[in-house]
Coordinates of C-alpha atoms and ligand atoms in Angstrom, one line a residue:
X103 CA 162.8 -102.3 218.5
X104 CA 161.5 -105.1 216.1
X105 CA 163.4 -104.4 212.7
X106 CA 162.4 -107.3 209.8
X107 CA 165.6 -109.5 208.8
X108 CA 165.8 -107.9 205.4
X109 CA 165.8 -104.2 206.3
X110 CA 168.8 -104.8 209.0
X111 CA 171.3 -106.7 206.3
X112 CA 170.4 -103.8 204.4
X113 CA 171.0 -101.1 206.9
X114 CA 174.3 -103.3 207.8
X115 CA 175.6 -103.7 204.4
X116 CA 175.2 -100.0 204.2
X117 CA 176.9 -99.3 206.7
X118 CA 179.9 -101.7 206.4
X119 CA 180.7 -99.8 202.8
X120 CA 180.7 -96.3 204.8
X121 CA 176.9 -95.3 203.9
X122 CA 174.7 -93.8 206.5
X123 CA 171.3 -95.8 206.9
X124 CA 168.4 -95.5 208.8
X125 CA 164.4 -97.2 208.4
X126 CA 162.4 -93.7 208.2
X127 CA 159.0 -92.7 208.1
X128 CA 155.7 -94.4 208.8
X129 CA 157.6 -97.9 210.0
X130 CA 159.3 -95.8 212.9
X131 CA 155.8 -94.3 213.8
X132 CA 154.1 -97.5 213.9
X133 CA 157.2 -99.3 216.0
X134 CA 156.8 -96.7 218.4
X135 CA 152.9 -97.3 218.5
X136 CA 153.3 -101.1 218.6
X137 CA 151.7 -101.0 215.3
X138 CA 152.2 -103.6 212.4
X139 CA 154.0 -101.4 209.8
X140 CA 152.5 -101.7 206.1
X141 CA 155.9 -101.6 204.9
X142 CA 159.9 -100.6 206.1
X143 CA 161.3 -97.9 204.3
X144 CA 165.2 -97.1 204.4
X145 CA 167.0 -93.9 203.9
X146 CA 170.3 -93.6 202.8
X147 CA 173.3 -91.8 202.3
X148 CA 174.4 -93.7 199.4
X149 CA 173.3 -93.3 195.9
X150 CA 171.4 -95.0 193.9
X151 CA 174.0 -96.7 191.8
X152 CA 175.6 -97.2 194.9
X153 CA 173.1 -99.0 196.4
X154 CA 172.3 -101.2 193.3
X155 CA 175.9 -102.5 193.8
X156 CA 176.0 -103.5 196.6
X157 CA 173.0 -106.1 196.5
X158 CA 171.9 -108.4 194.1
X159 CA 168.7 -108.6 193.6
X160 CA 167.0 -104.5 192.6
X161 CA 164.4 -102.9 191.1
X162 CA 164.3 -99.5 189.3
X163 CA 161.2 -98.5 191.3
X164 CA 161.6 -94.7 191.4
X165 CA 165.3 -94.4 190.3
X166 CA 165.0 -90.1 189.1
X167 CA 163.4 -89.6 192.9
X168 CA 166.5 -91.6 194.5
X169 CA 164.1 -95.4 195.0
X170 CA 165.6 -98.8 194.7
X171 CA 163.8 -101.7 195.3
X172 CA 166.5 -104.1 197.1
X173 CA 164.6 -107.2 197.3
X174 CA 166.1 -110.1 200.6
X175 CA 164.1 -113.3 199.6
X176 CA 160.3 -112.8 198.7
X177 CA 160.1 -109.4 200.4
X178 CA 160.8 -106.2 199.1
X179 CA 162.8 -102.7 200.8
X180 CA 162.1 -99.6 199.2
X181 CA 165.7 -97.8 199.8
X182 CA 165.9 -93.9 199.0
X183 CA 168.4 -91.7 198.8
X184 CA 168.5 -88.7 201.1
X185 CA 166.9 -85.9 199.1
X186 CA 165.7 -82.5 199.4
X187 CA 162.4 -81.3 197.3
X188 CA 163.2 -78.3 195.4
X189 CA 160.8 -76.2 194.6
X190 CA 156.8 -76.9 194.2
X191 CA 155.3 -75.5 191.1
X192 CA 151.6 -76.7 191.0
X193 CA 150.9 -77.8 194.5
X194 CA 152.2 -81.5 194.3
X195 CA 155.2 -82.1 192.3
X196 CA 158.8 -80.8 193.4
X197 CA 160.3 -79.4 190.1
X198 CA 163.3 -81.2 190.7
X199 CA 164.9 -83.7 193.5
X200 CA 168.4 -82.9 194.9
X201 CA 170.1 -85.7 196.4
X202 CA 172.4 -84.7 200.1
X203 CA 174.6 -86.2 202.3
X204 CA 172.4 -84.8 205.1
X205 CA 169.8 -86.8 207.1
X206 CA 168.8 -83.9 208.8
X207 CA 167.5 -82.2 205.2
X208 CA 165.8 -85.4 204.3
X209 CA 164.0 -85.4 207.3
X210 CA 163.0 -82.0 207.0
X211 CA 161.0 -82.4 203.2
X212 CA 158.5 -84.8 205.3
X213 CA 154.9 -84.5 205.8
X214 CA 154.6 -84.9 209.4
X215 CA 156.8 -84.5 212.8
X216 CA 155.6 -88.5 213.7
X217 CA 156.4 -89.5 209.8
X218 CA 159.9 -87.3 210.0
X219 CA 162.0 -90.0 212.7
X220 CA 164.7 -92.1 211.7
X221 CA 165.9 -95.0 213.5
X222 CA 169.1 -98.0 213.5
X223 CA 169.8 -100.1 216.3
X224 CA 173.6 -98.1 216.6
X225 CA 172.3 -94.4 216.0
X226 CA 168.5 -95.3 218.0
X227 CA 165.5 -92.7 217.2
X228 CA 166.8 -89.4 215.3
X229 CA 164.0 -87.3 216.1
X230 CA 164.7 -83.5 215.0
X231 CA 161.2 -82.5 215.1
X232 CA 159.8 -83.8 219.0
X233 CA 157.8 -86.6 216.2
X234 CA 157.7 -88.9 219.7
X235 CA 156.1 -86.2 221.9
X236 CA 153.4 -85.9 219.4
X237 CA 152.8 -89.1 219.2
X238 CA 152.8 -89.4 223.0
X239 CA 150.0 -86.2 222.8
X240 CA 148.4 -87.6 219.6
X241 CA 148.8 -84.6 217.5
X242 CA 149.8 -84.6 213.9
X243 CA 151.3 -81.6 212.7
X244 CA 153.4 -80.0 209.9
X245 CA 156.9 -80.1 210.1
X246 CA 158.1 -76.7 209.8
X247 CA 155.1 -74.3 208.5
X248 CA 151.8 -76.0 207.6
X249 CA 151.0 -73.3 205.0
X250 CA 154.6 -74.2 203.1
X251 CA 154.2 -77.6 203.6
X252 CA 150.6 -77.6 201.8
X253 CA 151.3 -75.3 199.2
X254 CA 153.9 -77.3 198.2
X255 CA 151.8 -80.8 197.9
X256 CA 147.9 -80.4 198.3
X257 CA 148.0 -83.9 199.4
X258 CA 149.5 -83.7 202.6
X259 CA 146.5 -82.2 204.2
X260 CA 144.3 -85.4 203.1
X261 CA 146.9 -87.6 204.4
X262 CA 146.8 -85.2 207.6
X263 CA 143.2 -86.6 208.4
X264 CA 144.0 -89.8 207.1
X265 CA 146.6 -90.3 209.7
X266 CA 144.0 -88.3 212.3
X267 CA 141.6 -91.3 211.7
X268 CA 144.2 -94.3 211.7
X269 CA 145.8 -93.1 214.7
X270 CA 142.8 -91.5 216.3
X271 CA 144.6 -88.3 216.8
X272 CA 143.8 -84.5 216.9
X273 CA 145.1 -82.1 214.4
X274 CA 147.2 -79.3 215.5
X275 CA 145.4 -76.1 215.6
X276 CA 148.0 -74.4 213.2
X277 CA 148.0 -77.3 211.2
X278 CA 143.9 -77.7 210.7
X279 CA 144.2 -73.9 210.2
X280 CA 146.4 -74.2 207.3
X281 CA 143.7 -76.7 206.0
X282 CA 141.2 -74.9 205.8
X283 CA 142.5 -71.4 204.5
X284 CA 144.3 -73.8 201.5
X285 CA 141.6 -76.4 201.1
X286 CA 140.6 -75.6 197.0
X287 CA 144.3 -75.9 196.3
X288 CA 143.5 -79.6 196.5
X289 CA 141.9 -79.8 193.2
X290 CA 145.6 -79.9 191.2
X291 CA 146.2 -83.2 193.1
X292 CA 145.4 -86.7 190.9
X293 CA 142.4 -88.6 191.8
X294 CA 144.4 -91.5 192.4
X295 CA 146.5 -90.4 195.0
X296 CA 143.2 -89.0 196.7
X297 CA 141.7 -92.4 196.5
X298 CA 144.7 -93.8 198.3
X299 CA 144.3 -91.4 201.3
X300 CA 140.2 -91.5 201.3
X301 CA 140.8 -95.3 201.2
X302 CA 143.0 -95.9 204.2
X303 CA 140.9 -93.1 206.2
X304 CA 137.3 -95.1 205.5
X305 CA 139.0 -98.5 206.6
X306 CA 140.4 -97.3 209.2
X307 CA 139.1 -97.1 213.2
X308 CA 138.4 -93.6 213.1
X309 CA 136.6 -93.5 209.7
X310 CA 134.7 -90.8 211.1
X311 CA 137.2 -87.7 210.9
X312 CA 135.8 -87.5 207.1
X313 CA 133.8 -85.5 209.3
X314 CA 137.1 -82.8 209.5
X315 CA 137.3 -83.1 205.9
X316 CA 134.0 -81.4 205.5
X317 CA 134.2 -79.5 208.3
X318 CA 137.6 -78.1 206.5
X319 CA 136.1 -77.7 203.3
X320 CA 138.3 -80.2 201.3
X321 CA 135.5 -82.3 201.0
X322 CA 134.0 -79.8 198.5
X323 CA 137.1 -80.6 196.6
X324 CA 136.9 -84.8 196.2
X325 CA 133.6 -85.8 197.5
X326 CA 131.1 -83.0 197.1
X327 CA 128.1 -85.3 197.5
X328 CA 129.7 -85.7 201.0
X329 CA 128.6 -81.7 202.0
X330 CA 125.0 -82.5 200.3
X331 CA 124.7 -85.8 202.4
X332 CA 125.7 -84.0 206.0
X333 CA 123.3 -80.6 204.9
X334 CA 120.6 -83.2 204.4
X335 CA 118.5 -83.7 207.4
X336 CA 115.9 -86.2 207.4
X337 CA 112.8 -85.8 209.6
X338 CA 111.4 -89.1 209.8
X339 CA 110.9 -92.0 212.1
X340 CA 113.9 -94.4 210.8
X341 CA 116.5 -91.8 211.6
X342 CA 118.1 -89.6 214.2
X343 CA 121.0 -88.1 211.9
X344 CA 121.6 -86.2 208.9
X345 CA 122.1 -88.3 205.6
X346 CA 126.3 -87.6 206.1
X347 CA 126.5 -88.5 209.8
X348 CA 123.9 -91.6 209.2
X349 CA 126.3 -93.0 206.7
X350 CA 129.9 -92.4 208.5
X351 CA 128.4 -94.1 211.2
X352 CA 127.1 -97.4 208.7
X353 CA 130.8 -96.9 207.6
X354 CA 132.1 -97.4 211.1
X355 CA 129.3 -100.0 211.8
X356 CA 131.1 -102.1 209.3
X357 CA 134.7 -101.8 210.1
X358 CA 133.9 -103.0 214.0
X359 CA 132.4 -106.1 212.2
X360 CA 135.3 -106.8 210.1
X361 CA 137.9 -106.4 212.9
X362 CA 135.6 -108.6 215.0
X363 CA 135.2 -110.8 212.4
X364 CA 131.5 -110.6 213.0
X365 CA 130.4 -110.6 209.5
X366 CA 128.4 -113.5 207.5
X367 CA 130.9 -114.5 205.9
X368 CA 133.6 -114.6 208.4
X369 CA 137.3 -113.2 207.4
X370 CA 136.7 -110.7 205.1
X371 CA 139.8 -109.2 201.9
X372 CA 141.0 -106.2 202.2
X373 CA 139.0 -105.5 198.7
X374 CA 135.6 -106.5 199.7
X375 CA 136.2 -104.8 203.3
X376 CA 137.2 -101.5 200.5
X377 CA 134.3 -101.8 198.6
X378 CA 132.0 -102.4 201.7
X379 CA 133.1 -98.9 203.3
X380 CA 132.4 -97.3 200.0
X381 CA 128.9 -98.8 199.8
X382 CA 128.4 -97.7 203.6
X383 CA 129.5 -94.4 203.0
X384 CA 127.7 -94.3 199.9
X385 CA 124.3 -96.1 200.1
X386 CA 122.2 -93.0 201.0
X387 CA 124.6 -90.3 198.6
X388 CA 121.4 -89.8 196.3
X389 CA 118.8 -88.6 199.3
X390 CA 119.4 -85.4 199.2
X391 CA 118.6 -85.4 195.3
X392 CA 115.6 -87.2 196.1
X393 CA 114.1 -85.7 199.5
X394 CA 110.1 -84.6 199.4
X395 CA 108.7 -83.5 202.2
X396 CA 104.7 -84.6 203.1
X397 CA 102.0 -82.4 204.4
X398 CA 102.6 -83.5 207.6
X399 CA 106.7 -82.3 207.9
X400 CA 107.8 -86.1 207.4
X401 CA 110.6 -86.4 204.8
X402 CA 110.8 -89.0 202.1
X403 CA 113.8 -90.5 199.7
X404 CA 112.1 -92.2 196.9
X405 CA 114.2 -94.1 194.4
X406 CA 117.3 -93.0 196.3
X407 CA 118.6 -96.5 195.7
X408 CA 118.3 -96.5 191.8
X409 CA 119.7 -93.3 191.8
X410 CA 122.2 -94.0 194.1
X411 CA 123.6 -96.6 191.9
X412 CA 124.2 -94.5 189.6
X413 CA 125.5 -91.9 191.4
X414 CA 127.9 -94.1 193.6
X415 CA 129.2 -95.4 190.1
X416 CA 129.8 -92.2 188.5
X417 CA 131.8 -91.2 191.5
X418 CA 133.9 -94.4 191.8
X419 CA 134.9 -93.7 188.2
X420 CA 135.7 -90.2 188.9
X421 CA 138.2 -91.6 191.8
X422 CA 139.7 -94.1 189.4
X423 CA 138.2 -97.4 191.2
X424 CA 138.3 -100.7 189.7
X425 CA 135.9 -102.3 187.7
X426 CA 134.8 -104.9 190.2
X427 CA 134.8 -102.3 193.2
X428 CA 132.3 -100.3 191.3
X429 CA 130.1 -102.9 190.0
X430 CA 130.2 -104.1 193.9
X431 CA 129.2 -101.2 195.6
X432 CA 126.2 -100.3 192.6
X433 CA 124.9 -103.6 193.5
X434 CA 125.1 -102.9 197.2
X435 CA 123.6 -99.8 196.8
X436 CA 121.3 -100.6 194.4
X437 CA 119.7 -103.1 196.8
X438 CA 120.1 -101.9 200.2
X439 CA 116.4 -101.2 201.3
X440 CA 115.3 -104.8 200.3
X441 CA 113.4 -106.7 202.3
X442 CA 112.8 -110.2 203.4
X443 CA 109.5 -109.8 204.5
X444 CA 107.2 -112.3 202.4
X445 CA 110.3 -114.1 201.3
X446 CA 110.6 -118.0 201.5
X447 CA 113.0 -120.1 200.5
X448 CA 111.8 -119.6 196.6
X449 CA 112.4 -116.1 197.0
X450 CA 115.2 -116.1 198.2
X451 CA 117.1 -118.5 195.4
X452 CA 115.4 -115.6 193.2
X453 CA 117.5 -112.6 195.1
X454 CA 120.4 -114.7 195.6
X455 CA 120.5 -115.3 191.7
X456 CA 119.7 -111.6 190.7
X457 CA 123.0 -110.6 192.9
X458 CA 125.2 -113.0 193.0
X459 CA 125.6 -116.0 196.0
X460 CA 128.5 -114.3 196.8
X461 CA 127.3 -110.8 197.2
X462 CA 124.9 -111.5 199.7
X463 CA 126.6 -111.7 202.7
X464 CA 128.1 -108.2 201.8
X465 CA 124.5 -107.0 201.8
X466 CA 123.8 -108.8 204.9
X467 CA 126.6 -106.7 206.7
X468 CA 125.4 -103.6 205.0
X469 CA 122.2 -103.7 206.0
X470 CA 122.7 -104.7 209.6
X471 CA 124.9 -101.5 210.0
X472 CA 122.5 -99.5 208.1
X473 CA 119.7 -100.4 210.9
X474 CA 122.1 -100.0 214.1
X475 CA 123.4 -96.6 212.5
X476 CA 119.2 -95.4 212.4
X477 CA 116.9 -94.3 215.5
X478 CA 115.7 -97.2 217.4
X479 CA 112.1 -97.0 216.1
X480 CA 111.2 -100.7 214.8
X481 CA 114.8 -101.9 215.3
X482 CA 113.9 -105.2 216.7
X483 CA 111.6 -106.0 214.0
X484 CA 114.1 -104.8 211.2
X485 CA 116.9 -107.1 212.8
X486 CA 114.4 -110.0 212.9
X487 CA 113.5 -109.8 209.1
X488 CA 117.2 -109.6 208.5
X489 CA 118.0 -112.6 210.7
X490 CA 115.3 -114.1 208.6
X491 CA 116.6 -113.5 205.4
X492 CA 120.1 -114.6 206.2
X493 CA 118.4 -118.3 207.7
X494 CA 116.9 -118.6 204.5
X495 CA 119.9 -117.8 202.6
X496 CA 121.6 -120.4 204.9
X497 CA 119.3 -122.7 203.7
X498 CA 119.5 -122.3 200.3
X499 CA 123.4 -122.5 200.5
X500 CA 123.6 -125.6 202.8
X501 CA 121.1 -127.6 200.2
X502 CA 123.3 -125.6 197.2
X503 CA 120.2 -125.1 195.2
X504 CA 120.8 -124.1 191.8
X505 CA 120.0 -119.9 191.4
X506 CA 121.8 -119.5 188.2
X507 CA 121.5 -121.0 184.8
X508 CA 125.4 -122.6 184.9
X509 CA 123.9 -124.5 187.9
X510 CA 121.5 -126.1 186.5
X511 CA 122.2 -130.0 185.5
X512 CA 121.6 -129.6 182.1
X513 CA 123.4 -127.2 179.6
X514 CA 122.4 -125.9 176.1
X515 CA 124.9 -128.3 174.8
X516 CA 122.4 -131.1 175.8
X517 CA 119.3 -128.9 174.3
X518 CA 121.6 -129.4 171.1
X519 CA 122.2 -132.8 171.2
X520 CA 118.9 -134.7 172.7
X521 CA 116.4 -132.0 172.0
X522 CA 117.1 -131.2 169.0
X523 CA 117.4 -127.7 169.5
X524 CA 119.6 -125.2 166.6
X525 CA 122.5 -122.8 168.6
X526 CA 120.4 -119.3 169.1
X527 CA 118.6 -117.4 171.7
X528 CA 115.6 -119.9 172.1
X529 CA 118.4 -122.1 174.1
X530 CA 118.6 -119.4 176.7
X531 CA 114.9 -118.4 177.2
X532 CA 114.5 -122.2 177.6
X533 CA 117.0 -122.6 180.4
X534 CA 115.8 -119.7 182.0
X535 CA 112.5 -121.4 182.3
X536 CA 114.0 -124.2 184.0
X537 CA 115.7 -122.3 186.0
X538 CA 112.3 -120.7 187.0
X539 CA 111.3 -124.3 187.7
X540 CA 113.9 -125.2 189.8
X541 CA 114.0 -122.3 192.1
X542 CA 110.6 -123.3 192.6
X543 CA 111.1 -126.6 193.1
X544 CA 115.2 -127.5 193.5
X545 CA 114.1 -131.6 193.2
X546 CA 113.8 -131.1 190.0
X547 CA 117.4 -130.1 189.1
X548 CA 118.6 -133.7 187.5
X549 CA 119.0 -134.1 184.0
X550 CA 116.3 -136.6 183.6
X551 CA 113.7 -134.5 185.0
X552 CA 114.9 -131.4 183.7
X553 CA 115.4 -133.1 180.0
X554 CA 111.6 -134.7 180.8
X555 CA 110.5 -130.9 181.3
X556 CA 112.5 -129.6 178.3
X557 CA 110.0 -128.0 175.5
Ligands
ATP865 P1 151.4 -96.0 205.7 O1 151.3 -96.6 207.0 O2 150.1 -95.8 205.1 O3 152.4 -96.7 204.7 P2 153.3 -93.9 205.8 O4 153.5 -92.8 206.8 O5 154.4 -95.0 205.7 O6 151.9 -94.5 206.0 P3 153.8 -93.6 203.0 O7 152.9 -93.0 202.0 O8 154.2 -95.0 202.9 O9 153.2 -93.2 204.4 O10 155.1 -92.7 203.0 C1 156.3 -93.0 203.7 C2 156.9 -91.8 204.3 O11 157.3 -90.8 203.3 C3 156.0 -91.0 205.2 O12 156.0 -91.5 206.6 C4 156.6 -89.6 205.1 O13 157.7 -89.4 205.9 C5 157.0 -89.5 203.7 N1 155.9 -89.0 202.8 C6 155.0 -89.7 202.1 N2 154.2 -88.9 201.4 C7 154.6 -87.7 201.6 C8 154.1 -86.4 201.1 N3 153.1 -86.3 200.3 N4 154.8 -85.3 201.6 C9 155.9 -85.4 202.4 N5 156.3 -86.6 202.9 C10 155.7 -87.7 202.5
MG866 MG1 154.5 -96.6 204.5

């Protein structure tokens, strides 16, 4: 096995002073998997104090819970003490931590048999809870009894689909039991820590098994728009699925094209890719607010997009999002059924400058998955107008036509000066006119034409 640098002079310098240590947890799962580990975590007989002096460089990340930071270089190693949870009060906090001498215990107050391995190159895989033959089988399940383990911490039974989705595995049938008989305990658990889970789950290959969530009944619990999308059916041409199963596929449209790298804009950060599954997942969550049904059984959604905005924004909030993730996806939302029909060149600066050069190709890649993830009805023809509008935004970008007013090559600083104009609104409303101009006609963007058009 593949052990980083850092995390063996760590494990060997604990062990050279008489300490047990072991990497632990989701680094030994993904090792075994082949996968890339998001980070190496080490567990250790030694105490915190103990293990602050034996390396130079720490942080005090969790110190009361047993964490040190011990930083080797640029990288950081979260290094814990081995502790046992006492008991839970309110379904996610231990009310107090008990440091042991024992590996074995340690092991034990893990989520899940694949996440409950320990390994060093001298001692190999400790595995006390046949962790490797469920991760031969694919099966995540409890260690010890589900219905304990999620009474104690609500959370666990997020991160249990979580993990189901990253890893494309199955859910032991105790374990999805326990789920669903404790699913409303989940409301004691913070919205962040929720975010976390839904966020790795909706990035992840198997974005899908939201589906158990619901089928569970957590779902009610974090994303209760999520049962209202999937009880939505929509009885028109466009579409072959409900609203929910529509938009986990749009969801899983756009993750193939990110790990292809098939998107408009090529390589795609992990906080646009984030905000893209959010809009996927979201883009449709006002239809079943705004479905009528016409005398002839065919459903409509009007104004699901406006109200979708708003909706998608109220619910980032309530999951404690970011600022720019939220305006992100309300703009994606907001404008996910337009259309580049009747649009030339002109029209497109106009878009382009409405949302931002930059958001378009998100919108590009949301709309592309949002036609394969309908019926084929029209599909050609909706991928043609989209190819369309991406050419012309091509264009536009290739000549770098102006689209906002700080592109322009004059400012109001020059109204001032050779135009006589005082500081005030009137300076805006006049460079918005240009700007009008020049989207109409980008030869005019130099500052002797534009200061010849000035009023
Ligand atoms: P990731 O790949 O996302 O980092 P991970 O399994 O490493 O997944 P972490 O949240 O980093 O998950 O936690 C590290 C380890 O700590 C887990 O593998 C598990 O052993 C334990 N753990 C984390 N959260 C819990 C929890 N809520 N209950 C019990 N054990 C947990
Ligand atoms: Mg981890």
């Amino acid at each position: 096995m593949n052990i980083p640098e850092g995390a063996k002079h760590i494990i060997d310098t604990l062990v050279s002073h008489g300490f047990e240590a072991y990497i632990v947890g989701g680094c030994v799962r993904d090792m075994l998997l082949d996968r890339e580990p998001e980070d190496w975590d080490i567990t250790t007989s030694a105490k915190p104090e103990e293990v602050k002096s034996l390396f130079r460089r720490t942080i005090d990340t969790g110190i009361e819970h047993g964490t040190v930071t011990v930083m080797i270089k640029d990288e950081g190693f979260e290094v814990t003490t081995y502790r046992m949870d006492g008991v839970y009060e309110d379904h996610r906090h231990p009310k107090e931590v008990t440091f042991t001498p024992n590996l074995e215990e340690d092991l034990k107050r893990r989520d899940f048999t694949i996440n409950a391995m320990a390994y060093n190159d001298k001692a190999g895989v400790i595995d006390l809870f046949d962790g490797r033959k469920d991760l031969k089988n694919g099966i995540i399940r409890c260690v010890g009894d589900p219905m304990e383990r999620f009474d104690e911490d609500a959370l666990r039974m997020l991160r249990g689909i979580r993990f189901a989705g990253q890893l494309q595995f199955t859910i032991d049938d105790d374990t999805l039991a326990a789920i669903e008989r404790l699913s409303d305990t989940l409301v004691n658990v913070s919205a962040e820590r929720i975010r976390v889970e839904l966020t790795k789950l909706l990035i992840s290959d198997g974005a899908d098994r939201l589906r158990l969530a619901y089928e569970t009944g957590l779902s009610k619990y974090f994303l209760p728009e999520l049962d209202d999308m999937i009880n939505t059916q929509q009885n028109n041409p466009h579409h072959c699925y409900s609203v929910g199963e529509h938009s986990m596929h749009v969801v899983e449209y756009i993750n193939a094209a990110v790990k292809e790298k098939n998107t408009p804009n090529g390589i795609i950060d992990k906080r646009s890719h984030v905000a893209l599954v959010f809009a996927g997942l979201l883009h449709d969550v006002a239809k079943p607010k705004c479905k009528t049904t016409d005398e002839k059984g065919v459903d409509h959604f009007h104004g699901h997009d406006a109200l979708g905005e708003k909706m998608s924004g109220e619910i980032l909030r309530r999951l404690r999002f970011d600022n720019d993730t939220i305006s992100l996806v309300k703009c994606l939302v907001r404008n996910h059924d337009l259309r580049y029909h009747d649009c030339k060149n002109r029209g497109m600066r106009r878009i382009a400058g409405r949302l931002g050069k930059d958001r378009m190709p998100f919108l590009f890649l949301l709309q592309r998955a949002d036609t394969l993830a309908q019926s084929e009805y029209k599909r050609q023809e909706k991928l043609a107008v989209l190819d369309a509008g991406m050419s012309l935004y091509d264009e536009i970008c290739e000549a770098n036509d102006a689209v906002t007013v700080a592109e322009l090559k004059i400012s109001g600083r020059d109204l001032i000066d050779e135009k006589g104009y005082e500081s005030g609104p009137a300076i805006g409303a006049e460079l918005n006119r240009l700007l009008e101009m020049v989207m109409d006609d980008p030869s005019l963007n130099t500052k002797e034409r534009l200061l010849d058009a000035v009023r």
